[in-house]
């Protein structure tokens, strides 16, 4: 989990790192003999390396696995786990599982949506990506958020606000 | 390895453990990790190093100990005590040989005579909290892989299937199909290539039973799968695990590597002609992929959409080959059945539901966490004795089982025994084991809306009743939430329930109306109170 969130978009990294990542992706594909049915594994690896699946990356994978780009795009967009947008510096997920929901997860999501971005998108300053998850397995500690891969339990809106303050996330008027 | 070598490994590890003065288990399941169990473990490890206690005292991680709401939990082997909410500094007192030091922690020691512990019966979770899930030696020391050795050297595949049939084990993934029958179906199919799949997609959005089994006792699942593969005649297995379950994935990867190294997986297991490999497939966040045909499509690298059944996977499954799909908990029940016999297993539970069931207990109860009870235990016992009841003067309102495919059980039905048939009779389902308690602060209309929103988001879009119907039902439920609904909306809602149930392609759409139907059945007044045109006029 932490690996994914620490990887930034290709543009922000040095040329050498890009090279390294392309090599690692190539290795993953060759390990699966460039078989089309390994598409999910390849997409997982690509997202882990690059943080998100850019159109260029998807086209490249389609070409290498000899699949129609529409198929690759179709699969990448079917699964919630894959993101086609670059992520922010931090990723904050609110658990919207049943236990967290009945213990006030909506209130936490409201704070994030008011101050950062809608669920599934990134704040305009690129600092925080907001997402939702379905039960992270810590229901006993509901409501739960996952902050950069770390599970935090019994979170109150006040505490979440304090954490966002620490990132100097400005209080914005309305989500736009 | 040979069977003799397995016993040697077991005895060697048992002797090693017996030589320790103390072994301290720090729960390393998700709940306790987020309460700082890692820092407790690190502090202990550093101190053991510093005091030169290596060989006398050992610290290790463990699977879920159950009482997640009191984490981080720590168990000491020498006296079997469990301590709750320890800080790293306090934990160090456990290292001393002087019993007075340990007595300082008396207040943090859990009362193991509490109904939370005494009312449970652990079969699936028997090792959870008692072994280091990252050590194959620990599993073997607890008798692990002996069931596999037994079936490979003493039983025919038919005998294994008979044993599972006689045990009465039914699928723990929700539908409760008899496991032995399913195995027999796959066995009877012609062809040399067959597959075994472990469904670890755990979709119910308020449940973490399978995750805890995978994190706490991964070898058990591998062993259960290998026994199944021998019975049905498969050489290749897959575990399809949720992408969100990072720790479970790591533990499984490690367990597979260890089992391969010890030759408990791979070719010629225990020097027989039987070979079996297991690969992991990581899900990517789609609830519908828990459905077996969608799961197969996903392993094949496609969009995870279900298809019409029949043919069922035992006839035509992964890559068109006969395929056995069982749930994590189902596989975890297999080794103890082989070791202790079908009769033992069948003596637990009710006439039609045998064995135990694991529940993830959460919501408005004092003790939240993971519990395992014999089938047929009254719901009241689970919620009020084990769960400790609803906290702080709030009133119990309903219990929800089966997640988005399940229903709500009101207070007047609390004495229902928890088994497949009894739950179905009152409009809920056993489901995979999510059990959420709602108190009087929850609105049942809102709960129904929550699950419908989930089904709407997760509908794969392949069949129209589910794709369009969940949107319509959600919209109507939102009108109820805003108190803008009319009698006509209520009628339409009920009509849609029937439509989705009867015409959807897969279980997702067919069961999506369940939370609505059951709340309408027991809490209809909450819907009616929100009608704008109810008798007596608008608000
Ligand atoms: C929408 C949907 C979601 C499902 N999710 C799961 C799941 O998360 N885990 C699971 O074991 N079974 C799930 N099932 C049931 C599986 O299709 C299948 O019946 C089960 O894995 C069989 O294993 P069992 O016989 O051991 O229960 C789901 C079914 C449907 C229709
Ligand atoms: S519902 Fe949030 S952790 Fe389970």
XYZ file of C-alpha atoms and ligand atoms in Angstrom:
750
model
C 0.000 0.000 0.000
C 2.663 2.468 1.007
C 4.568 1.698 -2.171
C 1.711 2.887 -4.310
C 1.199 6.101 -2.511
C 4.843 7.060 -2.448
C 5.241 6.839 -6.212
C 4.646 10.096 -8.001
C 3.628 10.702 -11.561
C 6.322 10.155 -14.196
C 6.740 13.861 -14.947
C 7.946 14.586 -11.427
C 10.702 11.995 -11.414
C 14.136 11.887 -12.921
C 14.798 10.168 -16.225
C 16.695 7.376 -14.581
C 13.746 6.393 -12.383
C 11.468 6.316 -15.403
C 13.851 3.957 -17.109
C 13.977 1.721 -14.081
C 10.214 1.537 -13.863
C 9.783 0.736 -17.531
C 12.273 -2.080 -17.059
C 10.403 -3.442 -14.076
C 7.108 -3.337 -15.939
C 8.723 -5.107 -18.872
C 10.006 -7.771 -16.516
C 6.525 -8.282 -15.067
C 5.081 -8.726 -18.532
C 7.743 -11.140 -19.632
C 7.292 -13.151 -16.450
C 3.728 -13.739 -17.633
C 4.953 -14.466 -21.179
C 3.071 -11.392 -22.428
C -0.144 -13.385 -22.026
C -3.353 -11.397 -22.347
C -4.876 -13.113 -19.331
C -2.185 -11.629 -17.102
C -3.628 -8.179 -17.758
C -4.774 -7.627 -14.175
C -1.396 -8.531 -12.723
C 0.321 -6.243 -15.213
C -2.035 -3.371 -14.387
C -1.400 -3.906 -10.671
C 2.347 -3.722 -11.277
C 2.038 -0.681 -13.520
C -0.018 1.192 -10.958
C 2.385 0.259 -8.182
C 5.301 1.602 -10.241
C 3.753 4.747 -11.673
C 1.048 5.533 -9.115
C -1.633 5.693 -11.784
C -2.424 4.412 -15.246
C -1.914 7.124 -17.837
C -3.390 6.763 -21.354
C 0.112 6.262 -22.752
C 0.844 3.522 -20.262
C -2.419 1.726 -21.079
C -1.668 1.909 -24.811
C 1.814 0.541 -24.223
C 0.450 -2.384 -22.186
C -2.169 -3.107 -24.861
C 0.523 -3.196 -27.543
C 2.839 -5.462 -25.550
C 0.114 -7.917 -24.526
C -1.412 -7.767 -28.008
C -4.816 -6.749 -26.721
C -7.169 -4.147 -28.211
C -6.709 -0.832 -26.346
C -10.468 -0.812 -25.769
C -10.174 -4.074 -23.841
C -7.362 -2.754 -21.666
C -9.245 0.478 -21.023
C -12.403 -1.507 -20.291
C -10.663 -3.628 -17.689
C -8.778 -0.711 -16.117
C -11.982 1.270 -15.658
C -14.057 -1.685 -14.451
C -12.088 -2.153 -11.252
C -12.205 0.509 -8.520
C -8.638 -0.189 -7.531
C -7.139 1.253 -10.690
C -6.887 4.976 -11.071
C -6.386 6.823 -14.327
C -5.590 10.112 -12.586
C -2.317 11.036 -10.880
C -2.537 10.888 -7.115
C -1.825 13.646 -4.640
C 1.072 13.681 -2.188
C -1.144 12.023 0.382
C -3.955 9.559 -0.022
C -6.726 9.561 2.533
C -9.411 6.909 2.351
C -12.519 6.876 4.487
C -13.881 3.431 5.266
C -17.513 3.360 4.196
C -18.120 -0.197 5.351
C -21.240 -0.889 7.368
C -19.663 -0.622 10.803
C -17.913 2.642 9.960
C -21.002 4.012 8.288
C -23.176 3.497 11.351
C -20.453 5.073 13.482
C -20.232 8.300 11.541
C -17.987 7.793 8.507
C -20.118 10.229 6.522
C -19.069 13.042 8.840
C -15.403 12.312 8.091
C -15.986 12.170 4.377
C -17.773 15.515 4.574
C -14.689 17.101 6.167
C -12.458 15.763 3.400
C -14.839 16.716 0.619
C -15.229 20.209 2.054
C -11.524 20.810 2.572
C -9.838 18.730 -0.115
C -11.701 17.063 -2.905
C -14.598 14.843 -3.809
C -14.102 11.142 -3.176
C -12.185 9.727 -6.118
C -10.310 12.920 -6.910
C -7.387 15.054 -5.787
C -7.347 18.484 -4.202
C -6.511 21.356 -6.586
C -3.155 21.926 -4.850
C -2.244 18.282 -5.441
C -1.778 17.623 -1.746
C -4.513 15.147 -0.927
C -6.337 12.456 -2.857
C -9.599 11.452 -1.266
C -11.083 8.010 -1.619
C -13.471 5.605 0.019
C -12.924 1.972 0.956
C -15.282 -0.814 1.926
C -14.293 -2.301 5.259
C -10.588 -2.376 5.911
C -10.969 -5.038 8.591
C -10.773 -2.835 11.649
C -14.524 -2.560 12.296
C -13.883 -2.752 16.034
C -12.273 0.681 15.765
C -14.921 2.304 13.599
C -14.936 4.872 12.146
C -11.671 4.231 10.371
C -9.586 6.138 7.850
C -6.540 4.961 5.938
C -3.965 7.717 5.842
C -1.186 6.938 3.372
C -1.690 3.245 3.940
C -1.845 3.482 7.726
C -5.090 2.496 9.415
C -6.329 5.022 11.981
C -9.221 4.046 14.214
C -11.918 5.946 16.152
C -11.259 9.089 14.156
C -13.252 12.195 14.981
C -13.882 15.074 12.567
C -11.814 17.262 14.933
C -8.821 14.959 14.681
C -9.121 14.770 10.920
C -9.274 18.552 10.764
C -6.129 18.787 12.889
C -4.308 16.421 10.571
C -5.333 18.444 7.549
C -4.284 21.652 9.324
C -0.856 20.118 9.763
C -0.599 19.711 5.999
C -1.574 23.362 5.657
C -4.623 22.387 3.666
C -6.582 25.578 3.406
C -10.215 25.756 4.422
C -12.036 26.193 1.129
C -15.547 27.536 0.904
C -17.307 24.976 -1.216
C -16.105 22.054 -3.226
C -15.860 23.185 -6.796
C 9.526 -34.160 2.711
C 8.238 -37.482 3.913
C 5.535 -38.041 6.494
C 8.223 -39.057 9.005
C 10.052 -35.811 8.368
C 6.861 -33.892 9.025
C 6.550 -35.543 12.441
C 10.216 -34.864 13.141
C 9.761 -31.230 12.245
C 6.721 -31.063 14.525
C 8.520 -32.651 17.468
C 11.641 -30.559 17.008
C 9.618 -27.364 17.032
C 7.572 -28.484 20.027
C 10.757 -29.221 21.960
C 12.193 -25.872 21.041
C 9.055 -24.115 22.241
C 8.986 -26.173 25.431
C 12.488 -24.949 26.279
C 11.371 -21.322 26.241
C 10.519 -19.750 29.563
C 8.036 -17.481 27.839
C 6.666 -16.791 24.419
C 4.776 -13.555 23.938
C 2.299 -13.194 21.106
C 1.512 -9.677 19.923
C -1.637 -9.606 17.827
C -0.660 -8.421 14.375
C -4.101 -8.342 12.757
C -5.356 -5.108 11.225
C -7.274 -3.945 14.289
C -4.406 -4.285 16.740
C -1.833 -2.996 14.258
C -3.729 0.266 14.143
C -3.647 0.439 17.957
C 0.141 0.227 18.016
C 0.803 -3.496 18.459
C 3.914 -3.173 16.297
C 5.567 -0.786 18.731
C 4.794 -3.168 21.587
C 6.384 -5.985 19.662
C 9.418 -3.941 18.695
C 9.939 -2.793 22.266
C 9.809 -6.380 23.489
C 12.161 -7.631 20.790
C 14.694 -4.885 21.529
C 14.569 -5.552 25.243
C 14.979 -9.312 24.786
C 18.047 -8.550 22.737
C 19.373 -6.047 25.270
C 18.867 -8.294 28.281
C 20.284 -11.299 26.471
C 17.115 -13.318 26.935
C 17.304 -14.985 23.548
C 16.584 -18.702 23.849
C 14.552 -18.070 26.992
C 11.957 -15.584 25.895
C 10.581 -15.040 22.423
C 8.203 -12.513 20.948
C 6.209 -13.071 17.781
C 3.198 -11.800 15.880
C -0.087 -13.645 15.812
C -3.487 -13.724 14.202
C -6.574 -12.030 15.577
C -7.277 -12.765 19.248
C -10.875 -11.694 18.906
C -11.483 -8.717 21.133
C -10.476 -6.064 18.596
C -12.093 -3.217 20.517
C -9.516 -3.611 23.336
C -6.349 -3.740 21.260
C -3.438 -4.020 21.206
C -3.783 -7.521 22.634
C -0.849 -9.529 23.943
C -0.925 -13.184 25.007
C 1.631 -14.918 27.186
C 2.172 -18.597 26.514
C 3.303 -19.684 29.989
C 0.052 -18.820 31.746
C -2.301 -18.313 28.795
C -3.182 -14.802 29.918
C -4.304 -12.100 27.494
C -3.536 -8.468 28.218
C -5.440 -5.599 26.669
C -4.385 -2.096 25.689
C -0.760 -2.491 26.728
C 1.724 0.259 26.137
C 5.267 -0.708 25.064
C 6.604 0.205 28.535
C 4.039 -1.911 30.325
C 4.695 -4.856 28.041
C 8.307 -4.978 29.241
C 7.100 -6.056 32.680
C 6.157 -9.355 31.076
C 9.827 -10.151 30.560
C 10.709 -10.353 34.207
C 11.006 -13.660 36.023
C 9.628 -12.011 39.145
C 5.853 -12.668 39.269
C 5.358 -9.421 41.172
C 6.255 -7.485 38.025
C 3.584 -9.250 36.085
C 1.005 -8.667 38.782
C 1.334 -4.970 38.150
C -0.546 -5.633 34.932
C -3.445 -7.332 36.713
C -5.865 -4.565 35.764
C -5.101 -5.035 32.087
C -5.503 -8.764 32.169
C -8.661 -9.978 30.452
C -10.998 -12.225 32.387
C -10.945 -15.415 30.367
C -14.033 -16.645 32.219
C -16.011 -13.852 30.613
C -18.800 -15.146 28.308
C -16.912 -13.474 25.462
C -14.425 -16.332 25.708
C -16.392 -19.173 27.290
C -19.351 -18.993 24.913
C -17.185 -19.368 21.845
C -16.000 -22.549 20.198
C -12.960 -22.191 18.004
C -12.363 -24.570 15.146
C -11.580 -22.290 12.232
C -9.820 -19.809 14.499
C -8.259 -22.440 16.759
C -4.721 -21.381 15.830
C -5.413 -17.693 15.539
C -3.532 -16.013 18.357
C -1.669 -19.218 19.149
C 0.792 -19.412 16.294
C 3.085 -17.084 14.447
C 1.376 -16.868 11.048
C 4.726 -16.198 9.403
C 6.214 -19.504 10.511
C 5.443 -22.814 8.874
C 7.178 -24.495 11.820
C 4.585 -23.066 14.174
C 1.775 -24.428 12.060
C 3.410 -27.838 11.883
C 3.979 -27.823 15.647
C 0.205 -27.425 16.058
C -0.328 -30.547 13.960
C -0.446 -28.709 10.648
C -0.179 -30.617 7.348
C -0.889 -33.894 9.138
C -4.364 -33.990 7.583
C -2.788 -33.628 4.142
C -0.312 -36.402 4.963
C -3.182 -38.578 6.109
C -5.301 -38.182 2.975
C -2.328 -38.664 0.650
C -1.052 -41.800 2.333
C -4.142 -43.418 3.833
C -7.249 -42.321 1.918
C -8.571 -42.500 -1.620
C -10.092 -39.361 -3.122
C -13.508 -40.994 -2.849
C -12.991 -41.608 0.844
C -12.047 -37.974 1.365
C -15.224 -36.869 -0.383
C -17.305 -39.287 1.683
C -15.748 -37.905 4.841
C -16.557 -34.322 3.908
C -20.079 -35.306 2.897
C -20.615 -37.136 6.170
C -19.387 -34.146 8.146
C -22.262 -32.040 6.829
C -19.933 -29.118 6.035
C -21.657 -26.442 3.967
C -20.140 -23.537 2.083
C -19.299 -20.552 4.265
C -19.335 -18.059 1.374
C -23.019 -17.327 1.783
C -25.188 -19.806 -0.064
C -24.426 -22.819 2.125
C -24.126 -25.421 -0.624
C -23.006 -28.827 0.748
C -19.247 -28.922 0.263
C -18.888 -32.687 -0.200
C -21.482 -32.701 -2.977
C -19.679 -29.931 -4.788
C -16.386 -31.817 -4.571
C -18.072 -34.929 -5.928
C -19.472 -32.971 -8.870
C -16.002 -31.786 -9.810
C -14.469 -35.210 -9.282
C -17.033 -36.798 -11.633
C -16.235 -34.459 -14.510
C -14.141 -35.985 -17.285
C -10.757 -34.502 -18.172
C -7.296 -34.293 -16.620
C -7.140 -30.582 -16.045
C -9.164 -29.232 -13.162
C -8.750 -26.242 -10.914
C -9.346 -25.396 -7.285
C -10.084 -21.778 -6.427
C -10.236 -20.230 -3.002
C -12.650 -17.323 -2.902
C -10.976 -14.734 -0.689
C -12.694 -11.728 -2.191
C -14.751 -11.081 0.945
C -17.071 -8.487 -0.444
C -19.486 -7.817 2.401
C -18.578 -4.244 3.347
C -18.505 -4.772 7.099
C -16.867 -8.116 7.475
C -13.351 -9.380 7.954
C -13.575 -13.069 8.847
C -11.764 -14.411 5.828
C -9.141 -11.762 6.118
C -8.444 -12.769 9.705
C -8.125 -16.419 8.761
C -5.692 -15.574 5.959
C -3.674 -13.263 8.179
C -3.726 -15.499 11.234
C -3.421 -19.003 9.822
C -2.571 -18.950 6.105
C -1.150 -22.477 5.978
C -4.484 -23.875 7.089
C -6.116 -22.550 3.935
C -3.322 -23.955 1.758
C -3.676 -27.334 3.422
C -7.466 -27.335 2.959
C -7.028 -26.464 -0.712
C -4.461 -29.206 -1.234
C -6.791 -31.784 0.317
C -9.602 -30.564 -1.937
C -7.332 -30.751 -4.970
C -6.443 -34.344 -4.163
C -10.133 -35.191 -3.756
C -11.298 -33.621 -7.008
C -8.190 -34.367 -9.070
C -6.712 -30.905 -9.580
C -3.057 -29.919 -9.809
C -3.373 -26.166 -9.816
C -5.045 -23.834 -7.378
C -5.656 -20.098 -7.215
C -6.449 -17.872 -4.302
C -8.366 -14.815 -5.413
C -7.784 -12.278 -2.674
C -9.036 -8.720 -2.306
C -6.502 -6.134 -3.380
C -7.230 -4.145 -0.220
C -5.903 -6.957 1.959
C -2.212 -6.077 1.822
C -1.173 -7.967 4.929
C -3.138 -11.085 3.980
C -1.471 -11.029 0.568
C 2.012 -10.774 2.108
C 1.311 -13.585 4.553
C -0.076 -15.816 1.800
C 2.899 -15.164 -0.447
C 5.220 -16.050 2.395
C 3.222 -19.155 3.310
C 3.245 -20.393 -0.294
C 7.024 -19.886 -0.509
C 7.570 -21.719 2.779
C 5.289 -24.597 1.793
C 7.090 -24.934 -1.530
C 10.456 -24.912 0.203
C 9.371 -27.658 2.590
C 7.827 -29.513 -0.369
C 4.367 -29.343 1.122
C 3.305 -27.822 -2.187
C 4.719 -28.622 -5.593
C 5.446 -31.994 -7.166
C 5.288 -35.320 -5.390
C 4.011 -34.093 -2.055
C 4.986 -36.503 0.741
C 6.688 -38.572 -1.940
C 3.376 -39.545 -3.523
C 2.371 -38.998 -7.145
C 0.190 -36.075 -6.095
C 1.368 -32.580 -6.994
C -0.313 -29.260 -6.370
C 0.640 -25.628 -6.896
C -1.063 -22.506 -5.654
C -0.902 -19.050 -7.205
C -2.310 -15.805 -5.903
C -4.566 -13.590 -7.936
C -5.106 -10.133 -6.552
C -8.541 -8.608 -6.942
C -8.937 -4.994 -7.889
C -11.878 -3.762 -5.916
C -15.092 -5.032 -7.455
C -17.694 -6.589 -5.173
C -19.261 -8.591 -7.982
C -15.985 -10.506 -8.391
C -16.963 -12.480 -5.281
C -19.601 -14.126 -7.449
C -18.042 -17.290 -8.778
C -18.437 -16.796 -12.524
C -17.300 -13.162 -12.284
C -14.334 -14.266 -10.201
C -13.352 -16.728 -12.909
C -13.595 -14.011 -15.567
C -11.377 -11.831 -13.424
C -8.713 -14.529 -13.038
C -8.772 -14.834 -16.816
C -7.830 -11.153 -16.987
C -11.194 -9.820 -18.096
C -13.782 -7.466 -16.697
C -15.321 -9.265 -13.766
C -18.843 -9.720 -15.026
C -20.896 -12.804 -14.164
C -22.451 -15.079 -16.727
C -25.566 -17.161 -16.857
C -25.437 -20.432 -14.882
C -25.716 -23.351 -15.715
C -23.186 -24.480 -16.686
C -21.875 -24.172 -13.160
C -18.119 -23.932 -12.515
C -17.833 -27.638 -11.576
C -18.739 -28.362 -15.209
C -17.286 -25.357 -16.961
C -15.116 -23.040 -14.902
C -11.691 -21.484 -15.248
C -10.532 -21.605 -18.883
C -13.511 -23.854 -19.567
C -12.251 -26.592 -17.230
C -14.039 -28.173 -14.272
C -13.411 -25.919 -11.298
C -14.039 -26.141 -7.591
C -14.683 -22.821 -5.857
C -14.937 -22.657 -2.105
C -14.714 -19.910 0.430
C -11.693 -19.370 2.741
C -13.557 -20.481 5.848
C -14.865 -23.574 4.061
C -11.310 -24.673 3.242
C -10.148 -23.829 6.764
C -12.675 -26.333 8.153
C -11.291 -29.190 6.077
C -8.059 -30.170 7.935
C -9.775 -30.490 11.351
C -12.555 -32.592 9.800
C -9.968 -34.971 8.347
C -8.019 -35.146 11.605
C -10.935 -35.458 14.038
C -13.401 -37.254 11.805
C -16.734 -36.432 10.235
C -18.628 -37.659 13.265
C -16.923 -35.173 15.549
C -17.754 -32.292 13.212
C -21.335 -33.443 12.693
C -21.874 -33.520 16.448
C -21.482 -29.738 16.546
C -24.300 -27.496 15.395
C -27.867 -28.251 14.346
C -29.584 -30.885 12.236
C -28.904 -29.120 8.944
C -26.062 -26.731 9.812
C -22.946 -28.382 11.169
C -19.845 -27.002 12.765
C -19.216 -23.404 13.721
C -19.503 -20.018 12.075
C -17.179 -17.063 12.415
C -18.791 -13.645 12.720
C -17.305 -10.193 12.524
C -19.233 -8.485 15.284
C -19.389 -4.702 15.003
C -21.567 -1.642 15.425
C -23.433 -0.845 18.628
C -22.071 -3.572 20.920
C -19.575 -3.405 23.768
C -17.246 -6.133 22.542
C -16.519 -5.775 18.875
C -14.302 -8.219 17.102
C -14.146 -11.683 15.711
C -16.195 -14.469 17.287
C -16.759 -18.113 16.435
C -19.794 -19.989 17.744
C -21.446 -23.359 17.132
C -24.183 -23.206 14.506
C -27.566 -22.856 16.154
C -26.374 -20.495 18.889
C -29.202 -18.025 19.572
C -28.533 -14.573 18.213
C -29.218 -13.194 21.679
C -26.284 -15.160 23.091
C -23.938 -13.792 20.455
C -25.017 -10.192 20.870
C -25.661 -9.936 24.583
C -23.450 -12.524 26.262
C -20.483 -12.586 23.910
C -20.961 -9.093 22.550
C -21.820 -7.636 25.951
C -24.938 -5.864 24.697
C -25.536 -2.337 23.507
C -23.426 0.278 25.316
C -24.385 3.358 27.317
C -28.093 3.192 27.820
C -28.888 2.966 24.137
C -31.580 0.550 23.008
C -31.044 -2.429 20.744
C -32.944 -1.992 17.517
C -31.830 -4.579 15.004
C -29.005 -6.845 13.942
C -27.957 -6.980 10.336
C -26.533 -10.180 8.886
C -25.404 -10.995 5.391
C -24.447 -7.441 4.426
C -25.936 -6.071 1.190
C -27.560 -9.439 0.432
C -28.940 -9.898 3.924
C -31.545 -8.519 6.206
C -32.280 -6.930 9.547
C -33.444 -8.912 12.536
C -35.607 -7.003 15.046
C -35.537 -7.350 18.839
C -38.569 -9.660 19.018
C -36.694 -12.290 16.962
C -33.473 -12.231 18.976
C -33.918 -15.824 20.062
C -33.557 -17.125 16.535
C -30.901 -19.835 16.344
C -28.155 -18.850 13.948
C -28.241 -21.454 11.199
C -28.873 -21.321 7.449
C -32.554 -22.264 7.509
C -33.671 -20.277 10.555
C -32.133 -17.057 9.254
C -33.635 -17.548 5.806
C -37.059 -18.152 7.359
C -37.084 -14.704 8.931
C -35.948 -12.955 5.758
C -32.243 -12.632 6.458
C -29.346 -14.870 5.481
C -26.334 -16.390 7.182
C -24.153 -14.637 4.624
C -20.436 -14.775 5.002
C -20.469 -13.597 8.624
C -20.889 -9.847 8.880
C -22.937 -9.078 11.971
C -23.693 -5.436 12.652
C -25.700 -4.234 15.604
C -27.864 -1.148 15.201
C -29.187 0.867 18.110
C -32.140 3.219 18.342
C -30.115 6.077 16.857
C -30.064 4.338 13.456
C -32.819 4.877 10.946
C -33.707 1.662 9.161
C -34.597 3.536 5.999
C -31.108 4.954 6.044
C -29.587 1.506 6.510
C -31.575 0.218 3.528
C -30.437 3.225 1.512
C -26.815 2.587 2.488
C -26.890 -0.983 1.181
C -28.752 0.002 -1.959
C -26.162 2.656 -2.692
C -23.535 -0.037 -2.313
C -25.313 -2.379 -4.745
C -25.852 0.472 -7.186
C -22.144 1.340 -7.141
C -21.124 -2.277 -7.446
C -23.582 -3.408 -10.112
C -21.435 -4.515 -13.023
C -23.918 -3.177 -15.562
C -24.312 -6.363 -17.540
C -28.005 -7.006 -16.899
C -30.613 -4.281 -16.996
C -32.769 -5.159 -13.954
C -29.774 -4.768 -11.685
C -28.118 -1.855 -13.471
C -31.226 0.295 -13.785
C -33.225 -1.169 -10.920
C -30.680 -0.425 -8.203
C -30.502 3.197 -9.396
C -34.291 3.525 -9.277
C -34.538 1.915 -5.866
C -31.762 4.101 -4.518
C -33.475 7.191 -5.846
C -36.741 6.235 -4.140
C -34.949 5.495 -0.870
C -33.309 8.918 -1.053
C -36.763 10.429 -1.398
C -37.698 8.627 1.810
C -34.583 9.966 3.501
C -35.558 13.497 2.468
C -39.162 12.842 3.517
C -40.394 13.543 0.014
C -41.768 10.098 -0.777
C -45.380 9.304 -1.564
C -47.538 6.183 -1.313
C -46.894 5.612 -4.973
C -43.149 5.545 -4.276
C -43.710 2.921 -1.628
C -45.679 0.771 -4.048
C -43.076 1.176 -6.759
C -40.334 0.282 -4.301
C -42.063 -2.966 -3.437
C -42.664 -3.743 -7.078
C -38.986 -3.207 -7.884
C -37.987 -5.562 -5.068
C -39.798 -8.389 -6.804
C -38.554 -7.403 -10.236
C -34.882 -7.370 -9.247
C -35.157 -10.555 -7.302
C -36.737 -12.463 -10.138
C -35.031 -11.142 -13.224
C -31.428 -10.251 -12.356
C -28.613 -12.287 -13.852
C -26.578 -12.970 -10.743
C -26.831 -13.027 -6.995
C -25.900 -9.360 -6.687
C -29.091 -8.116 -8.309
C -31.202 -10.994 -7.050
C -30.374 -10.257 -3.434
C -29.983 -6.467 -3.620
C -33.628 -5.927 -2.529
C -33.166 -8.045 0.627
C -32.231 -5.188 2.988
C -35.225 -3.208 1.707
C -37.616 -6.126 1.965
C -36.570 -7.035 5.470
C -36.738 -3.471 6.764
C -40.142 -3.115 5.133
C -41.201 -6.311 6.841
C -40.157 -5.343 10.350
C -39.888 -1.559 10.306
C -42.573 -0.535 7.835
C -43.702 2.218 10.166
C -40.390 3.994 9.631
C -41.077 4.174 5.929
C -44.676 5.244 6.445
C -43.730 7.932 8.922
C -41.757 9.588 6.134
C -44.534 9.705 3.557
C -45.730 13.155 2.601
C -49.233 11.849 1.932
C -49.585 9.647 4.969
C -52.863 9.540 6.850
C -53.133 12.522 9.116
C -51.513 14.796 6.533
C -47.981 15.977 5.828
C -45.517 16.918 8.568
C -22.531 -10.680 -5.572
C -21.928 -11.869 -4.921
C -20.819 -11.720 -4.110
C -20.212 -12.813 -3.516
N -19.122 -12.595 -2.728
C -18.521 -13.663 -2.161
C -17.376 -13.468 -1.357
O -16.941 -12.351 -1.150
N -16.768 -14.551 -0.807
C -17.256 -15.820 -1.021
O -16.654 -16.769 -0.525
N -18.345 -16.029 -1.757
C -18.989 -14.992 -2.345
N -20.092 -15.212 -3.114
C -20.557 -16.607 -3.297
C -19.771 -17.296 -4.402
O -20.427 -17.056 -5.644
C -19.707 -18.800 -4.210
O -20.995 -19.266 -3.989
C -18.863 -19.229 -3.045
O -17.570 -18.720 -3.143
C -18.810 -20.728 -2.997
O -18.032 -21.163 -1.893
P -18.668 -21.994 -0.698
O -19.483 -23.112 -1.294
O -17.493 -22.489 0.045
O -19.505 -21.051 0.080
C -20.734 -14.120 -3.713
C -21.864 -14.270 -4.515
C -22.461 -13.180 -5.095
C -23.667 -13.392 -5.949
S -16.541 -1.198 8.195
Fe -14.856 0.103 8.377
S -13.297 -1.212 8.981
Fe -14.980 -2.580 8.695
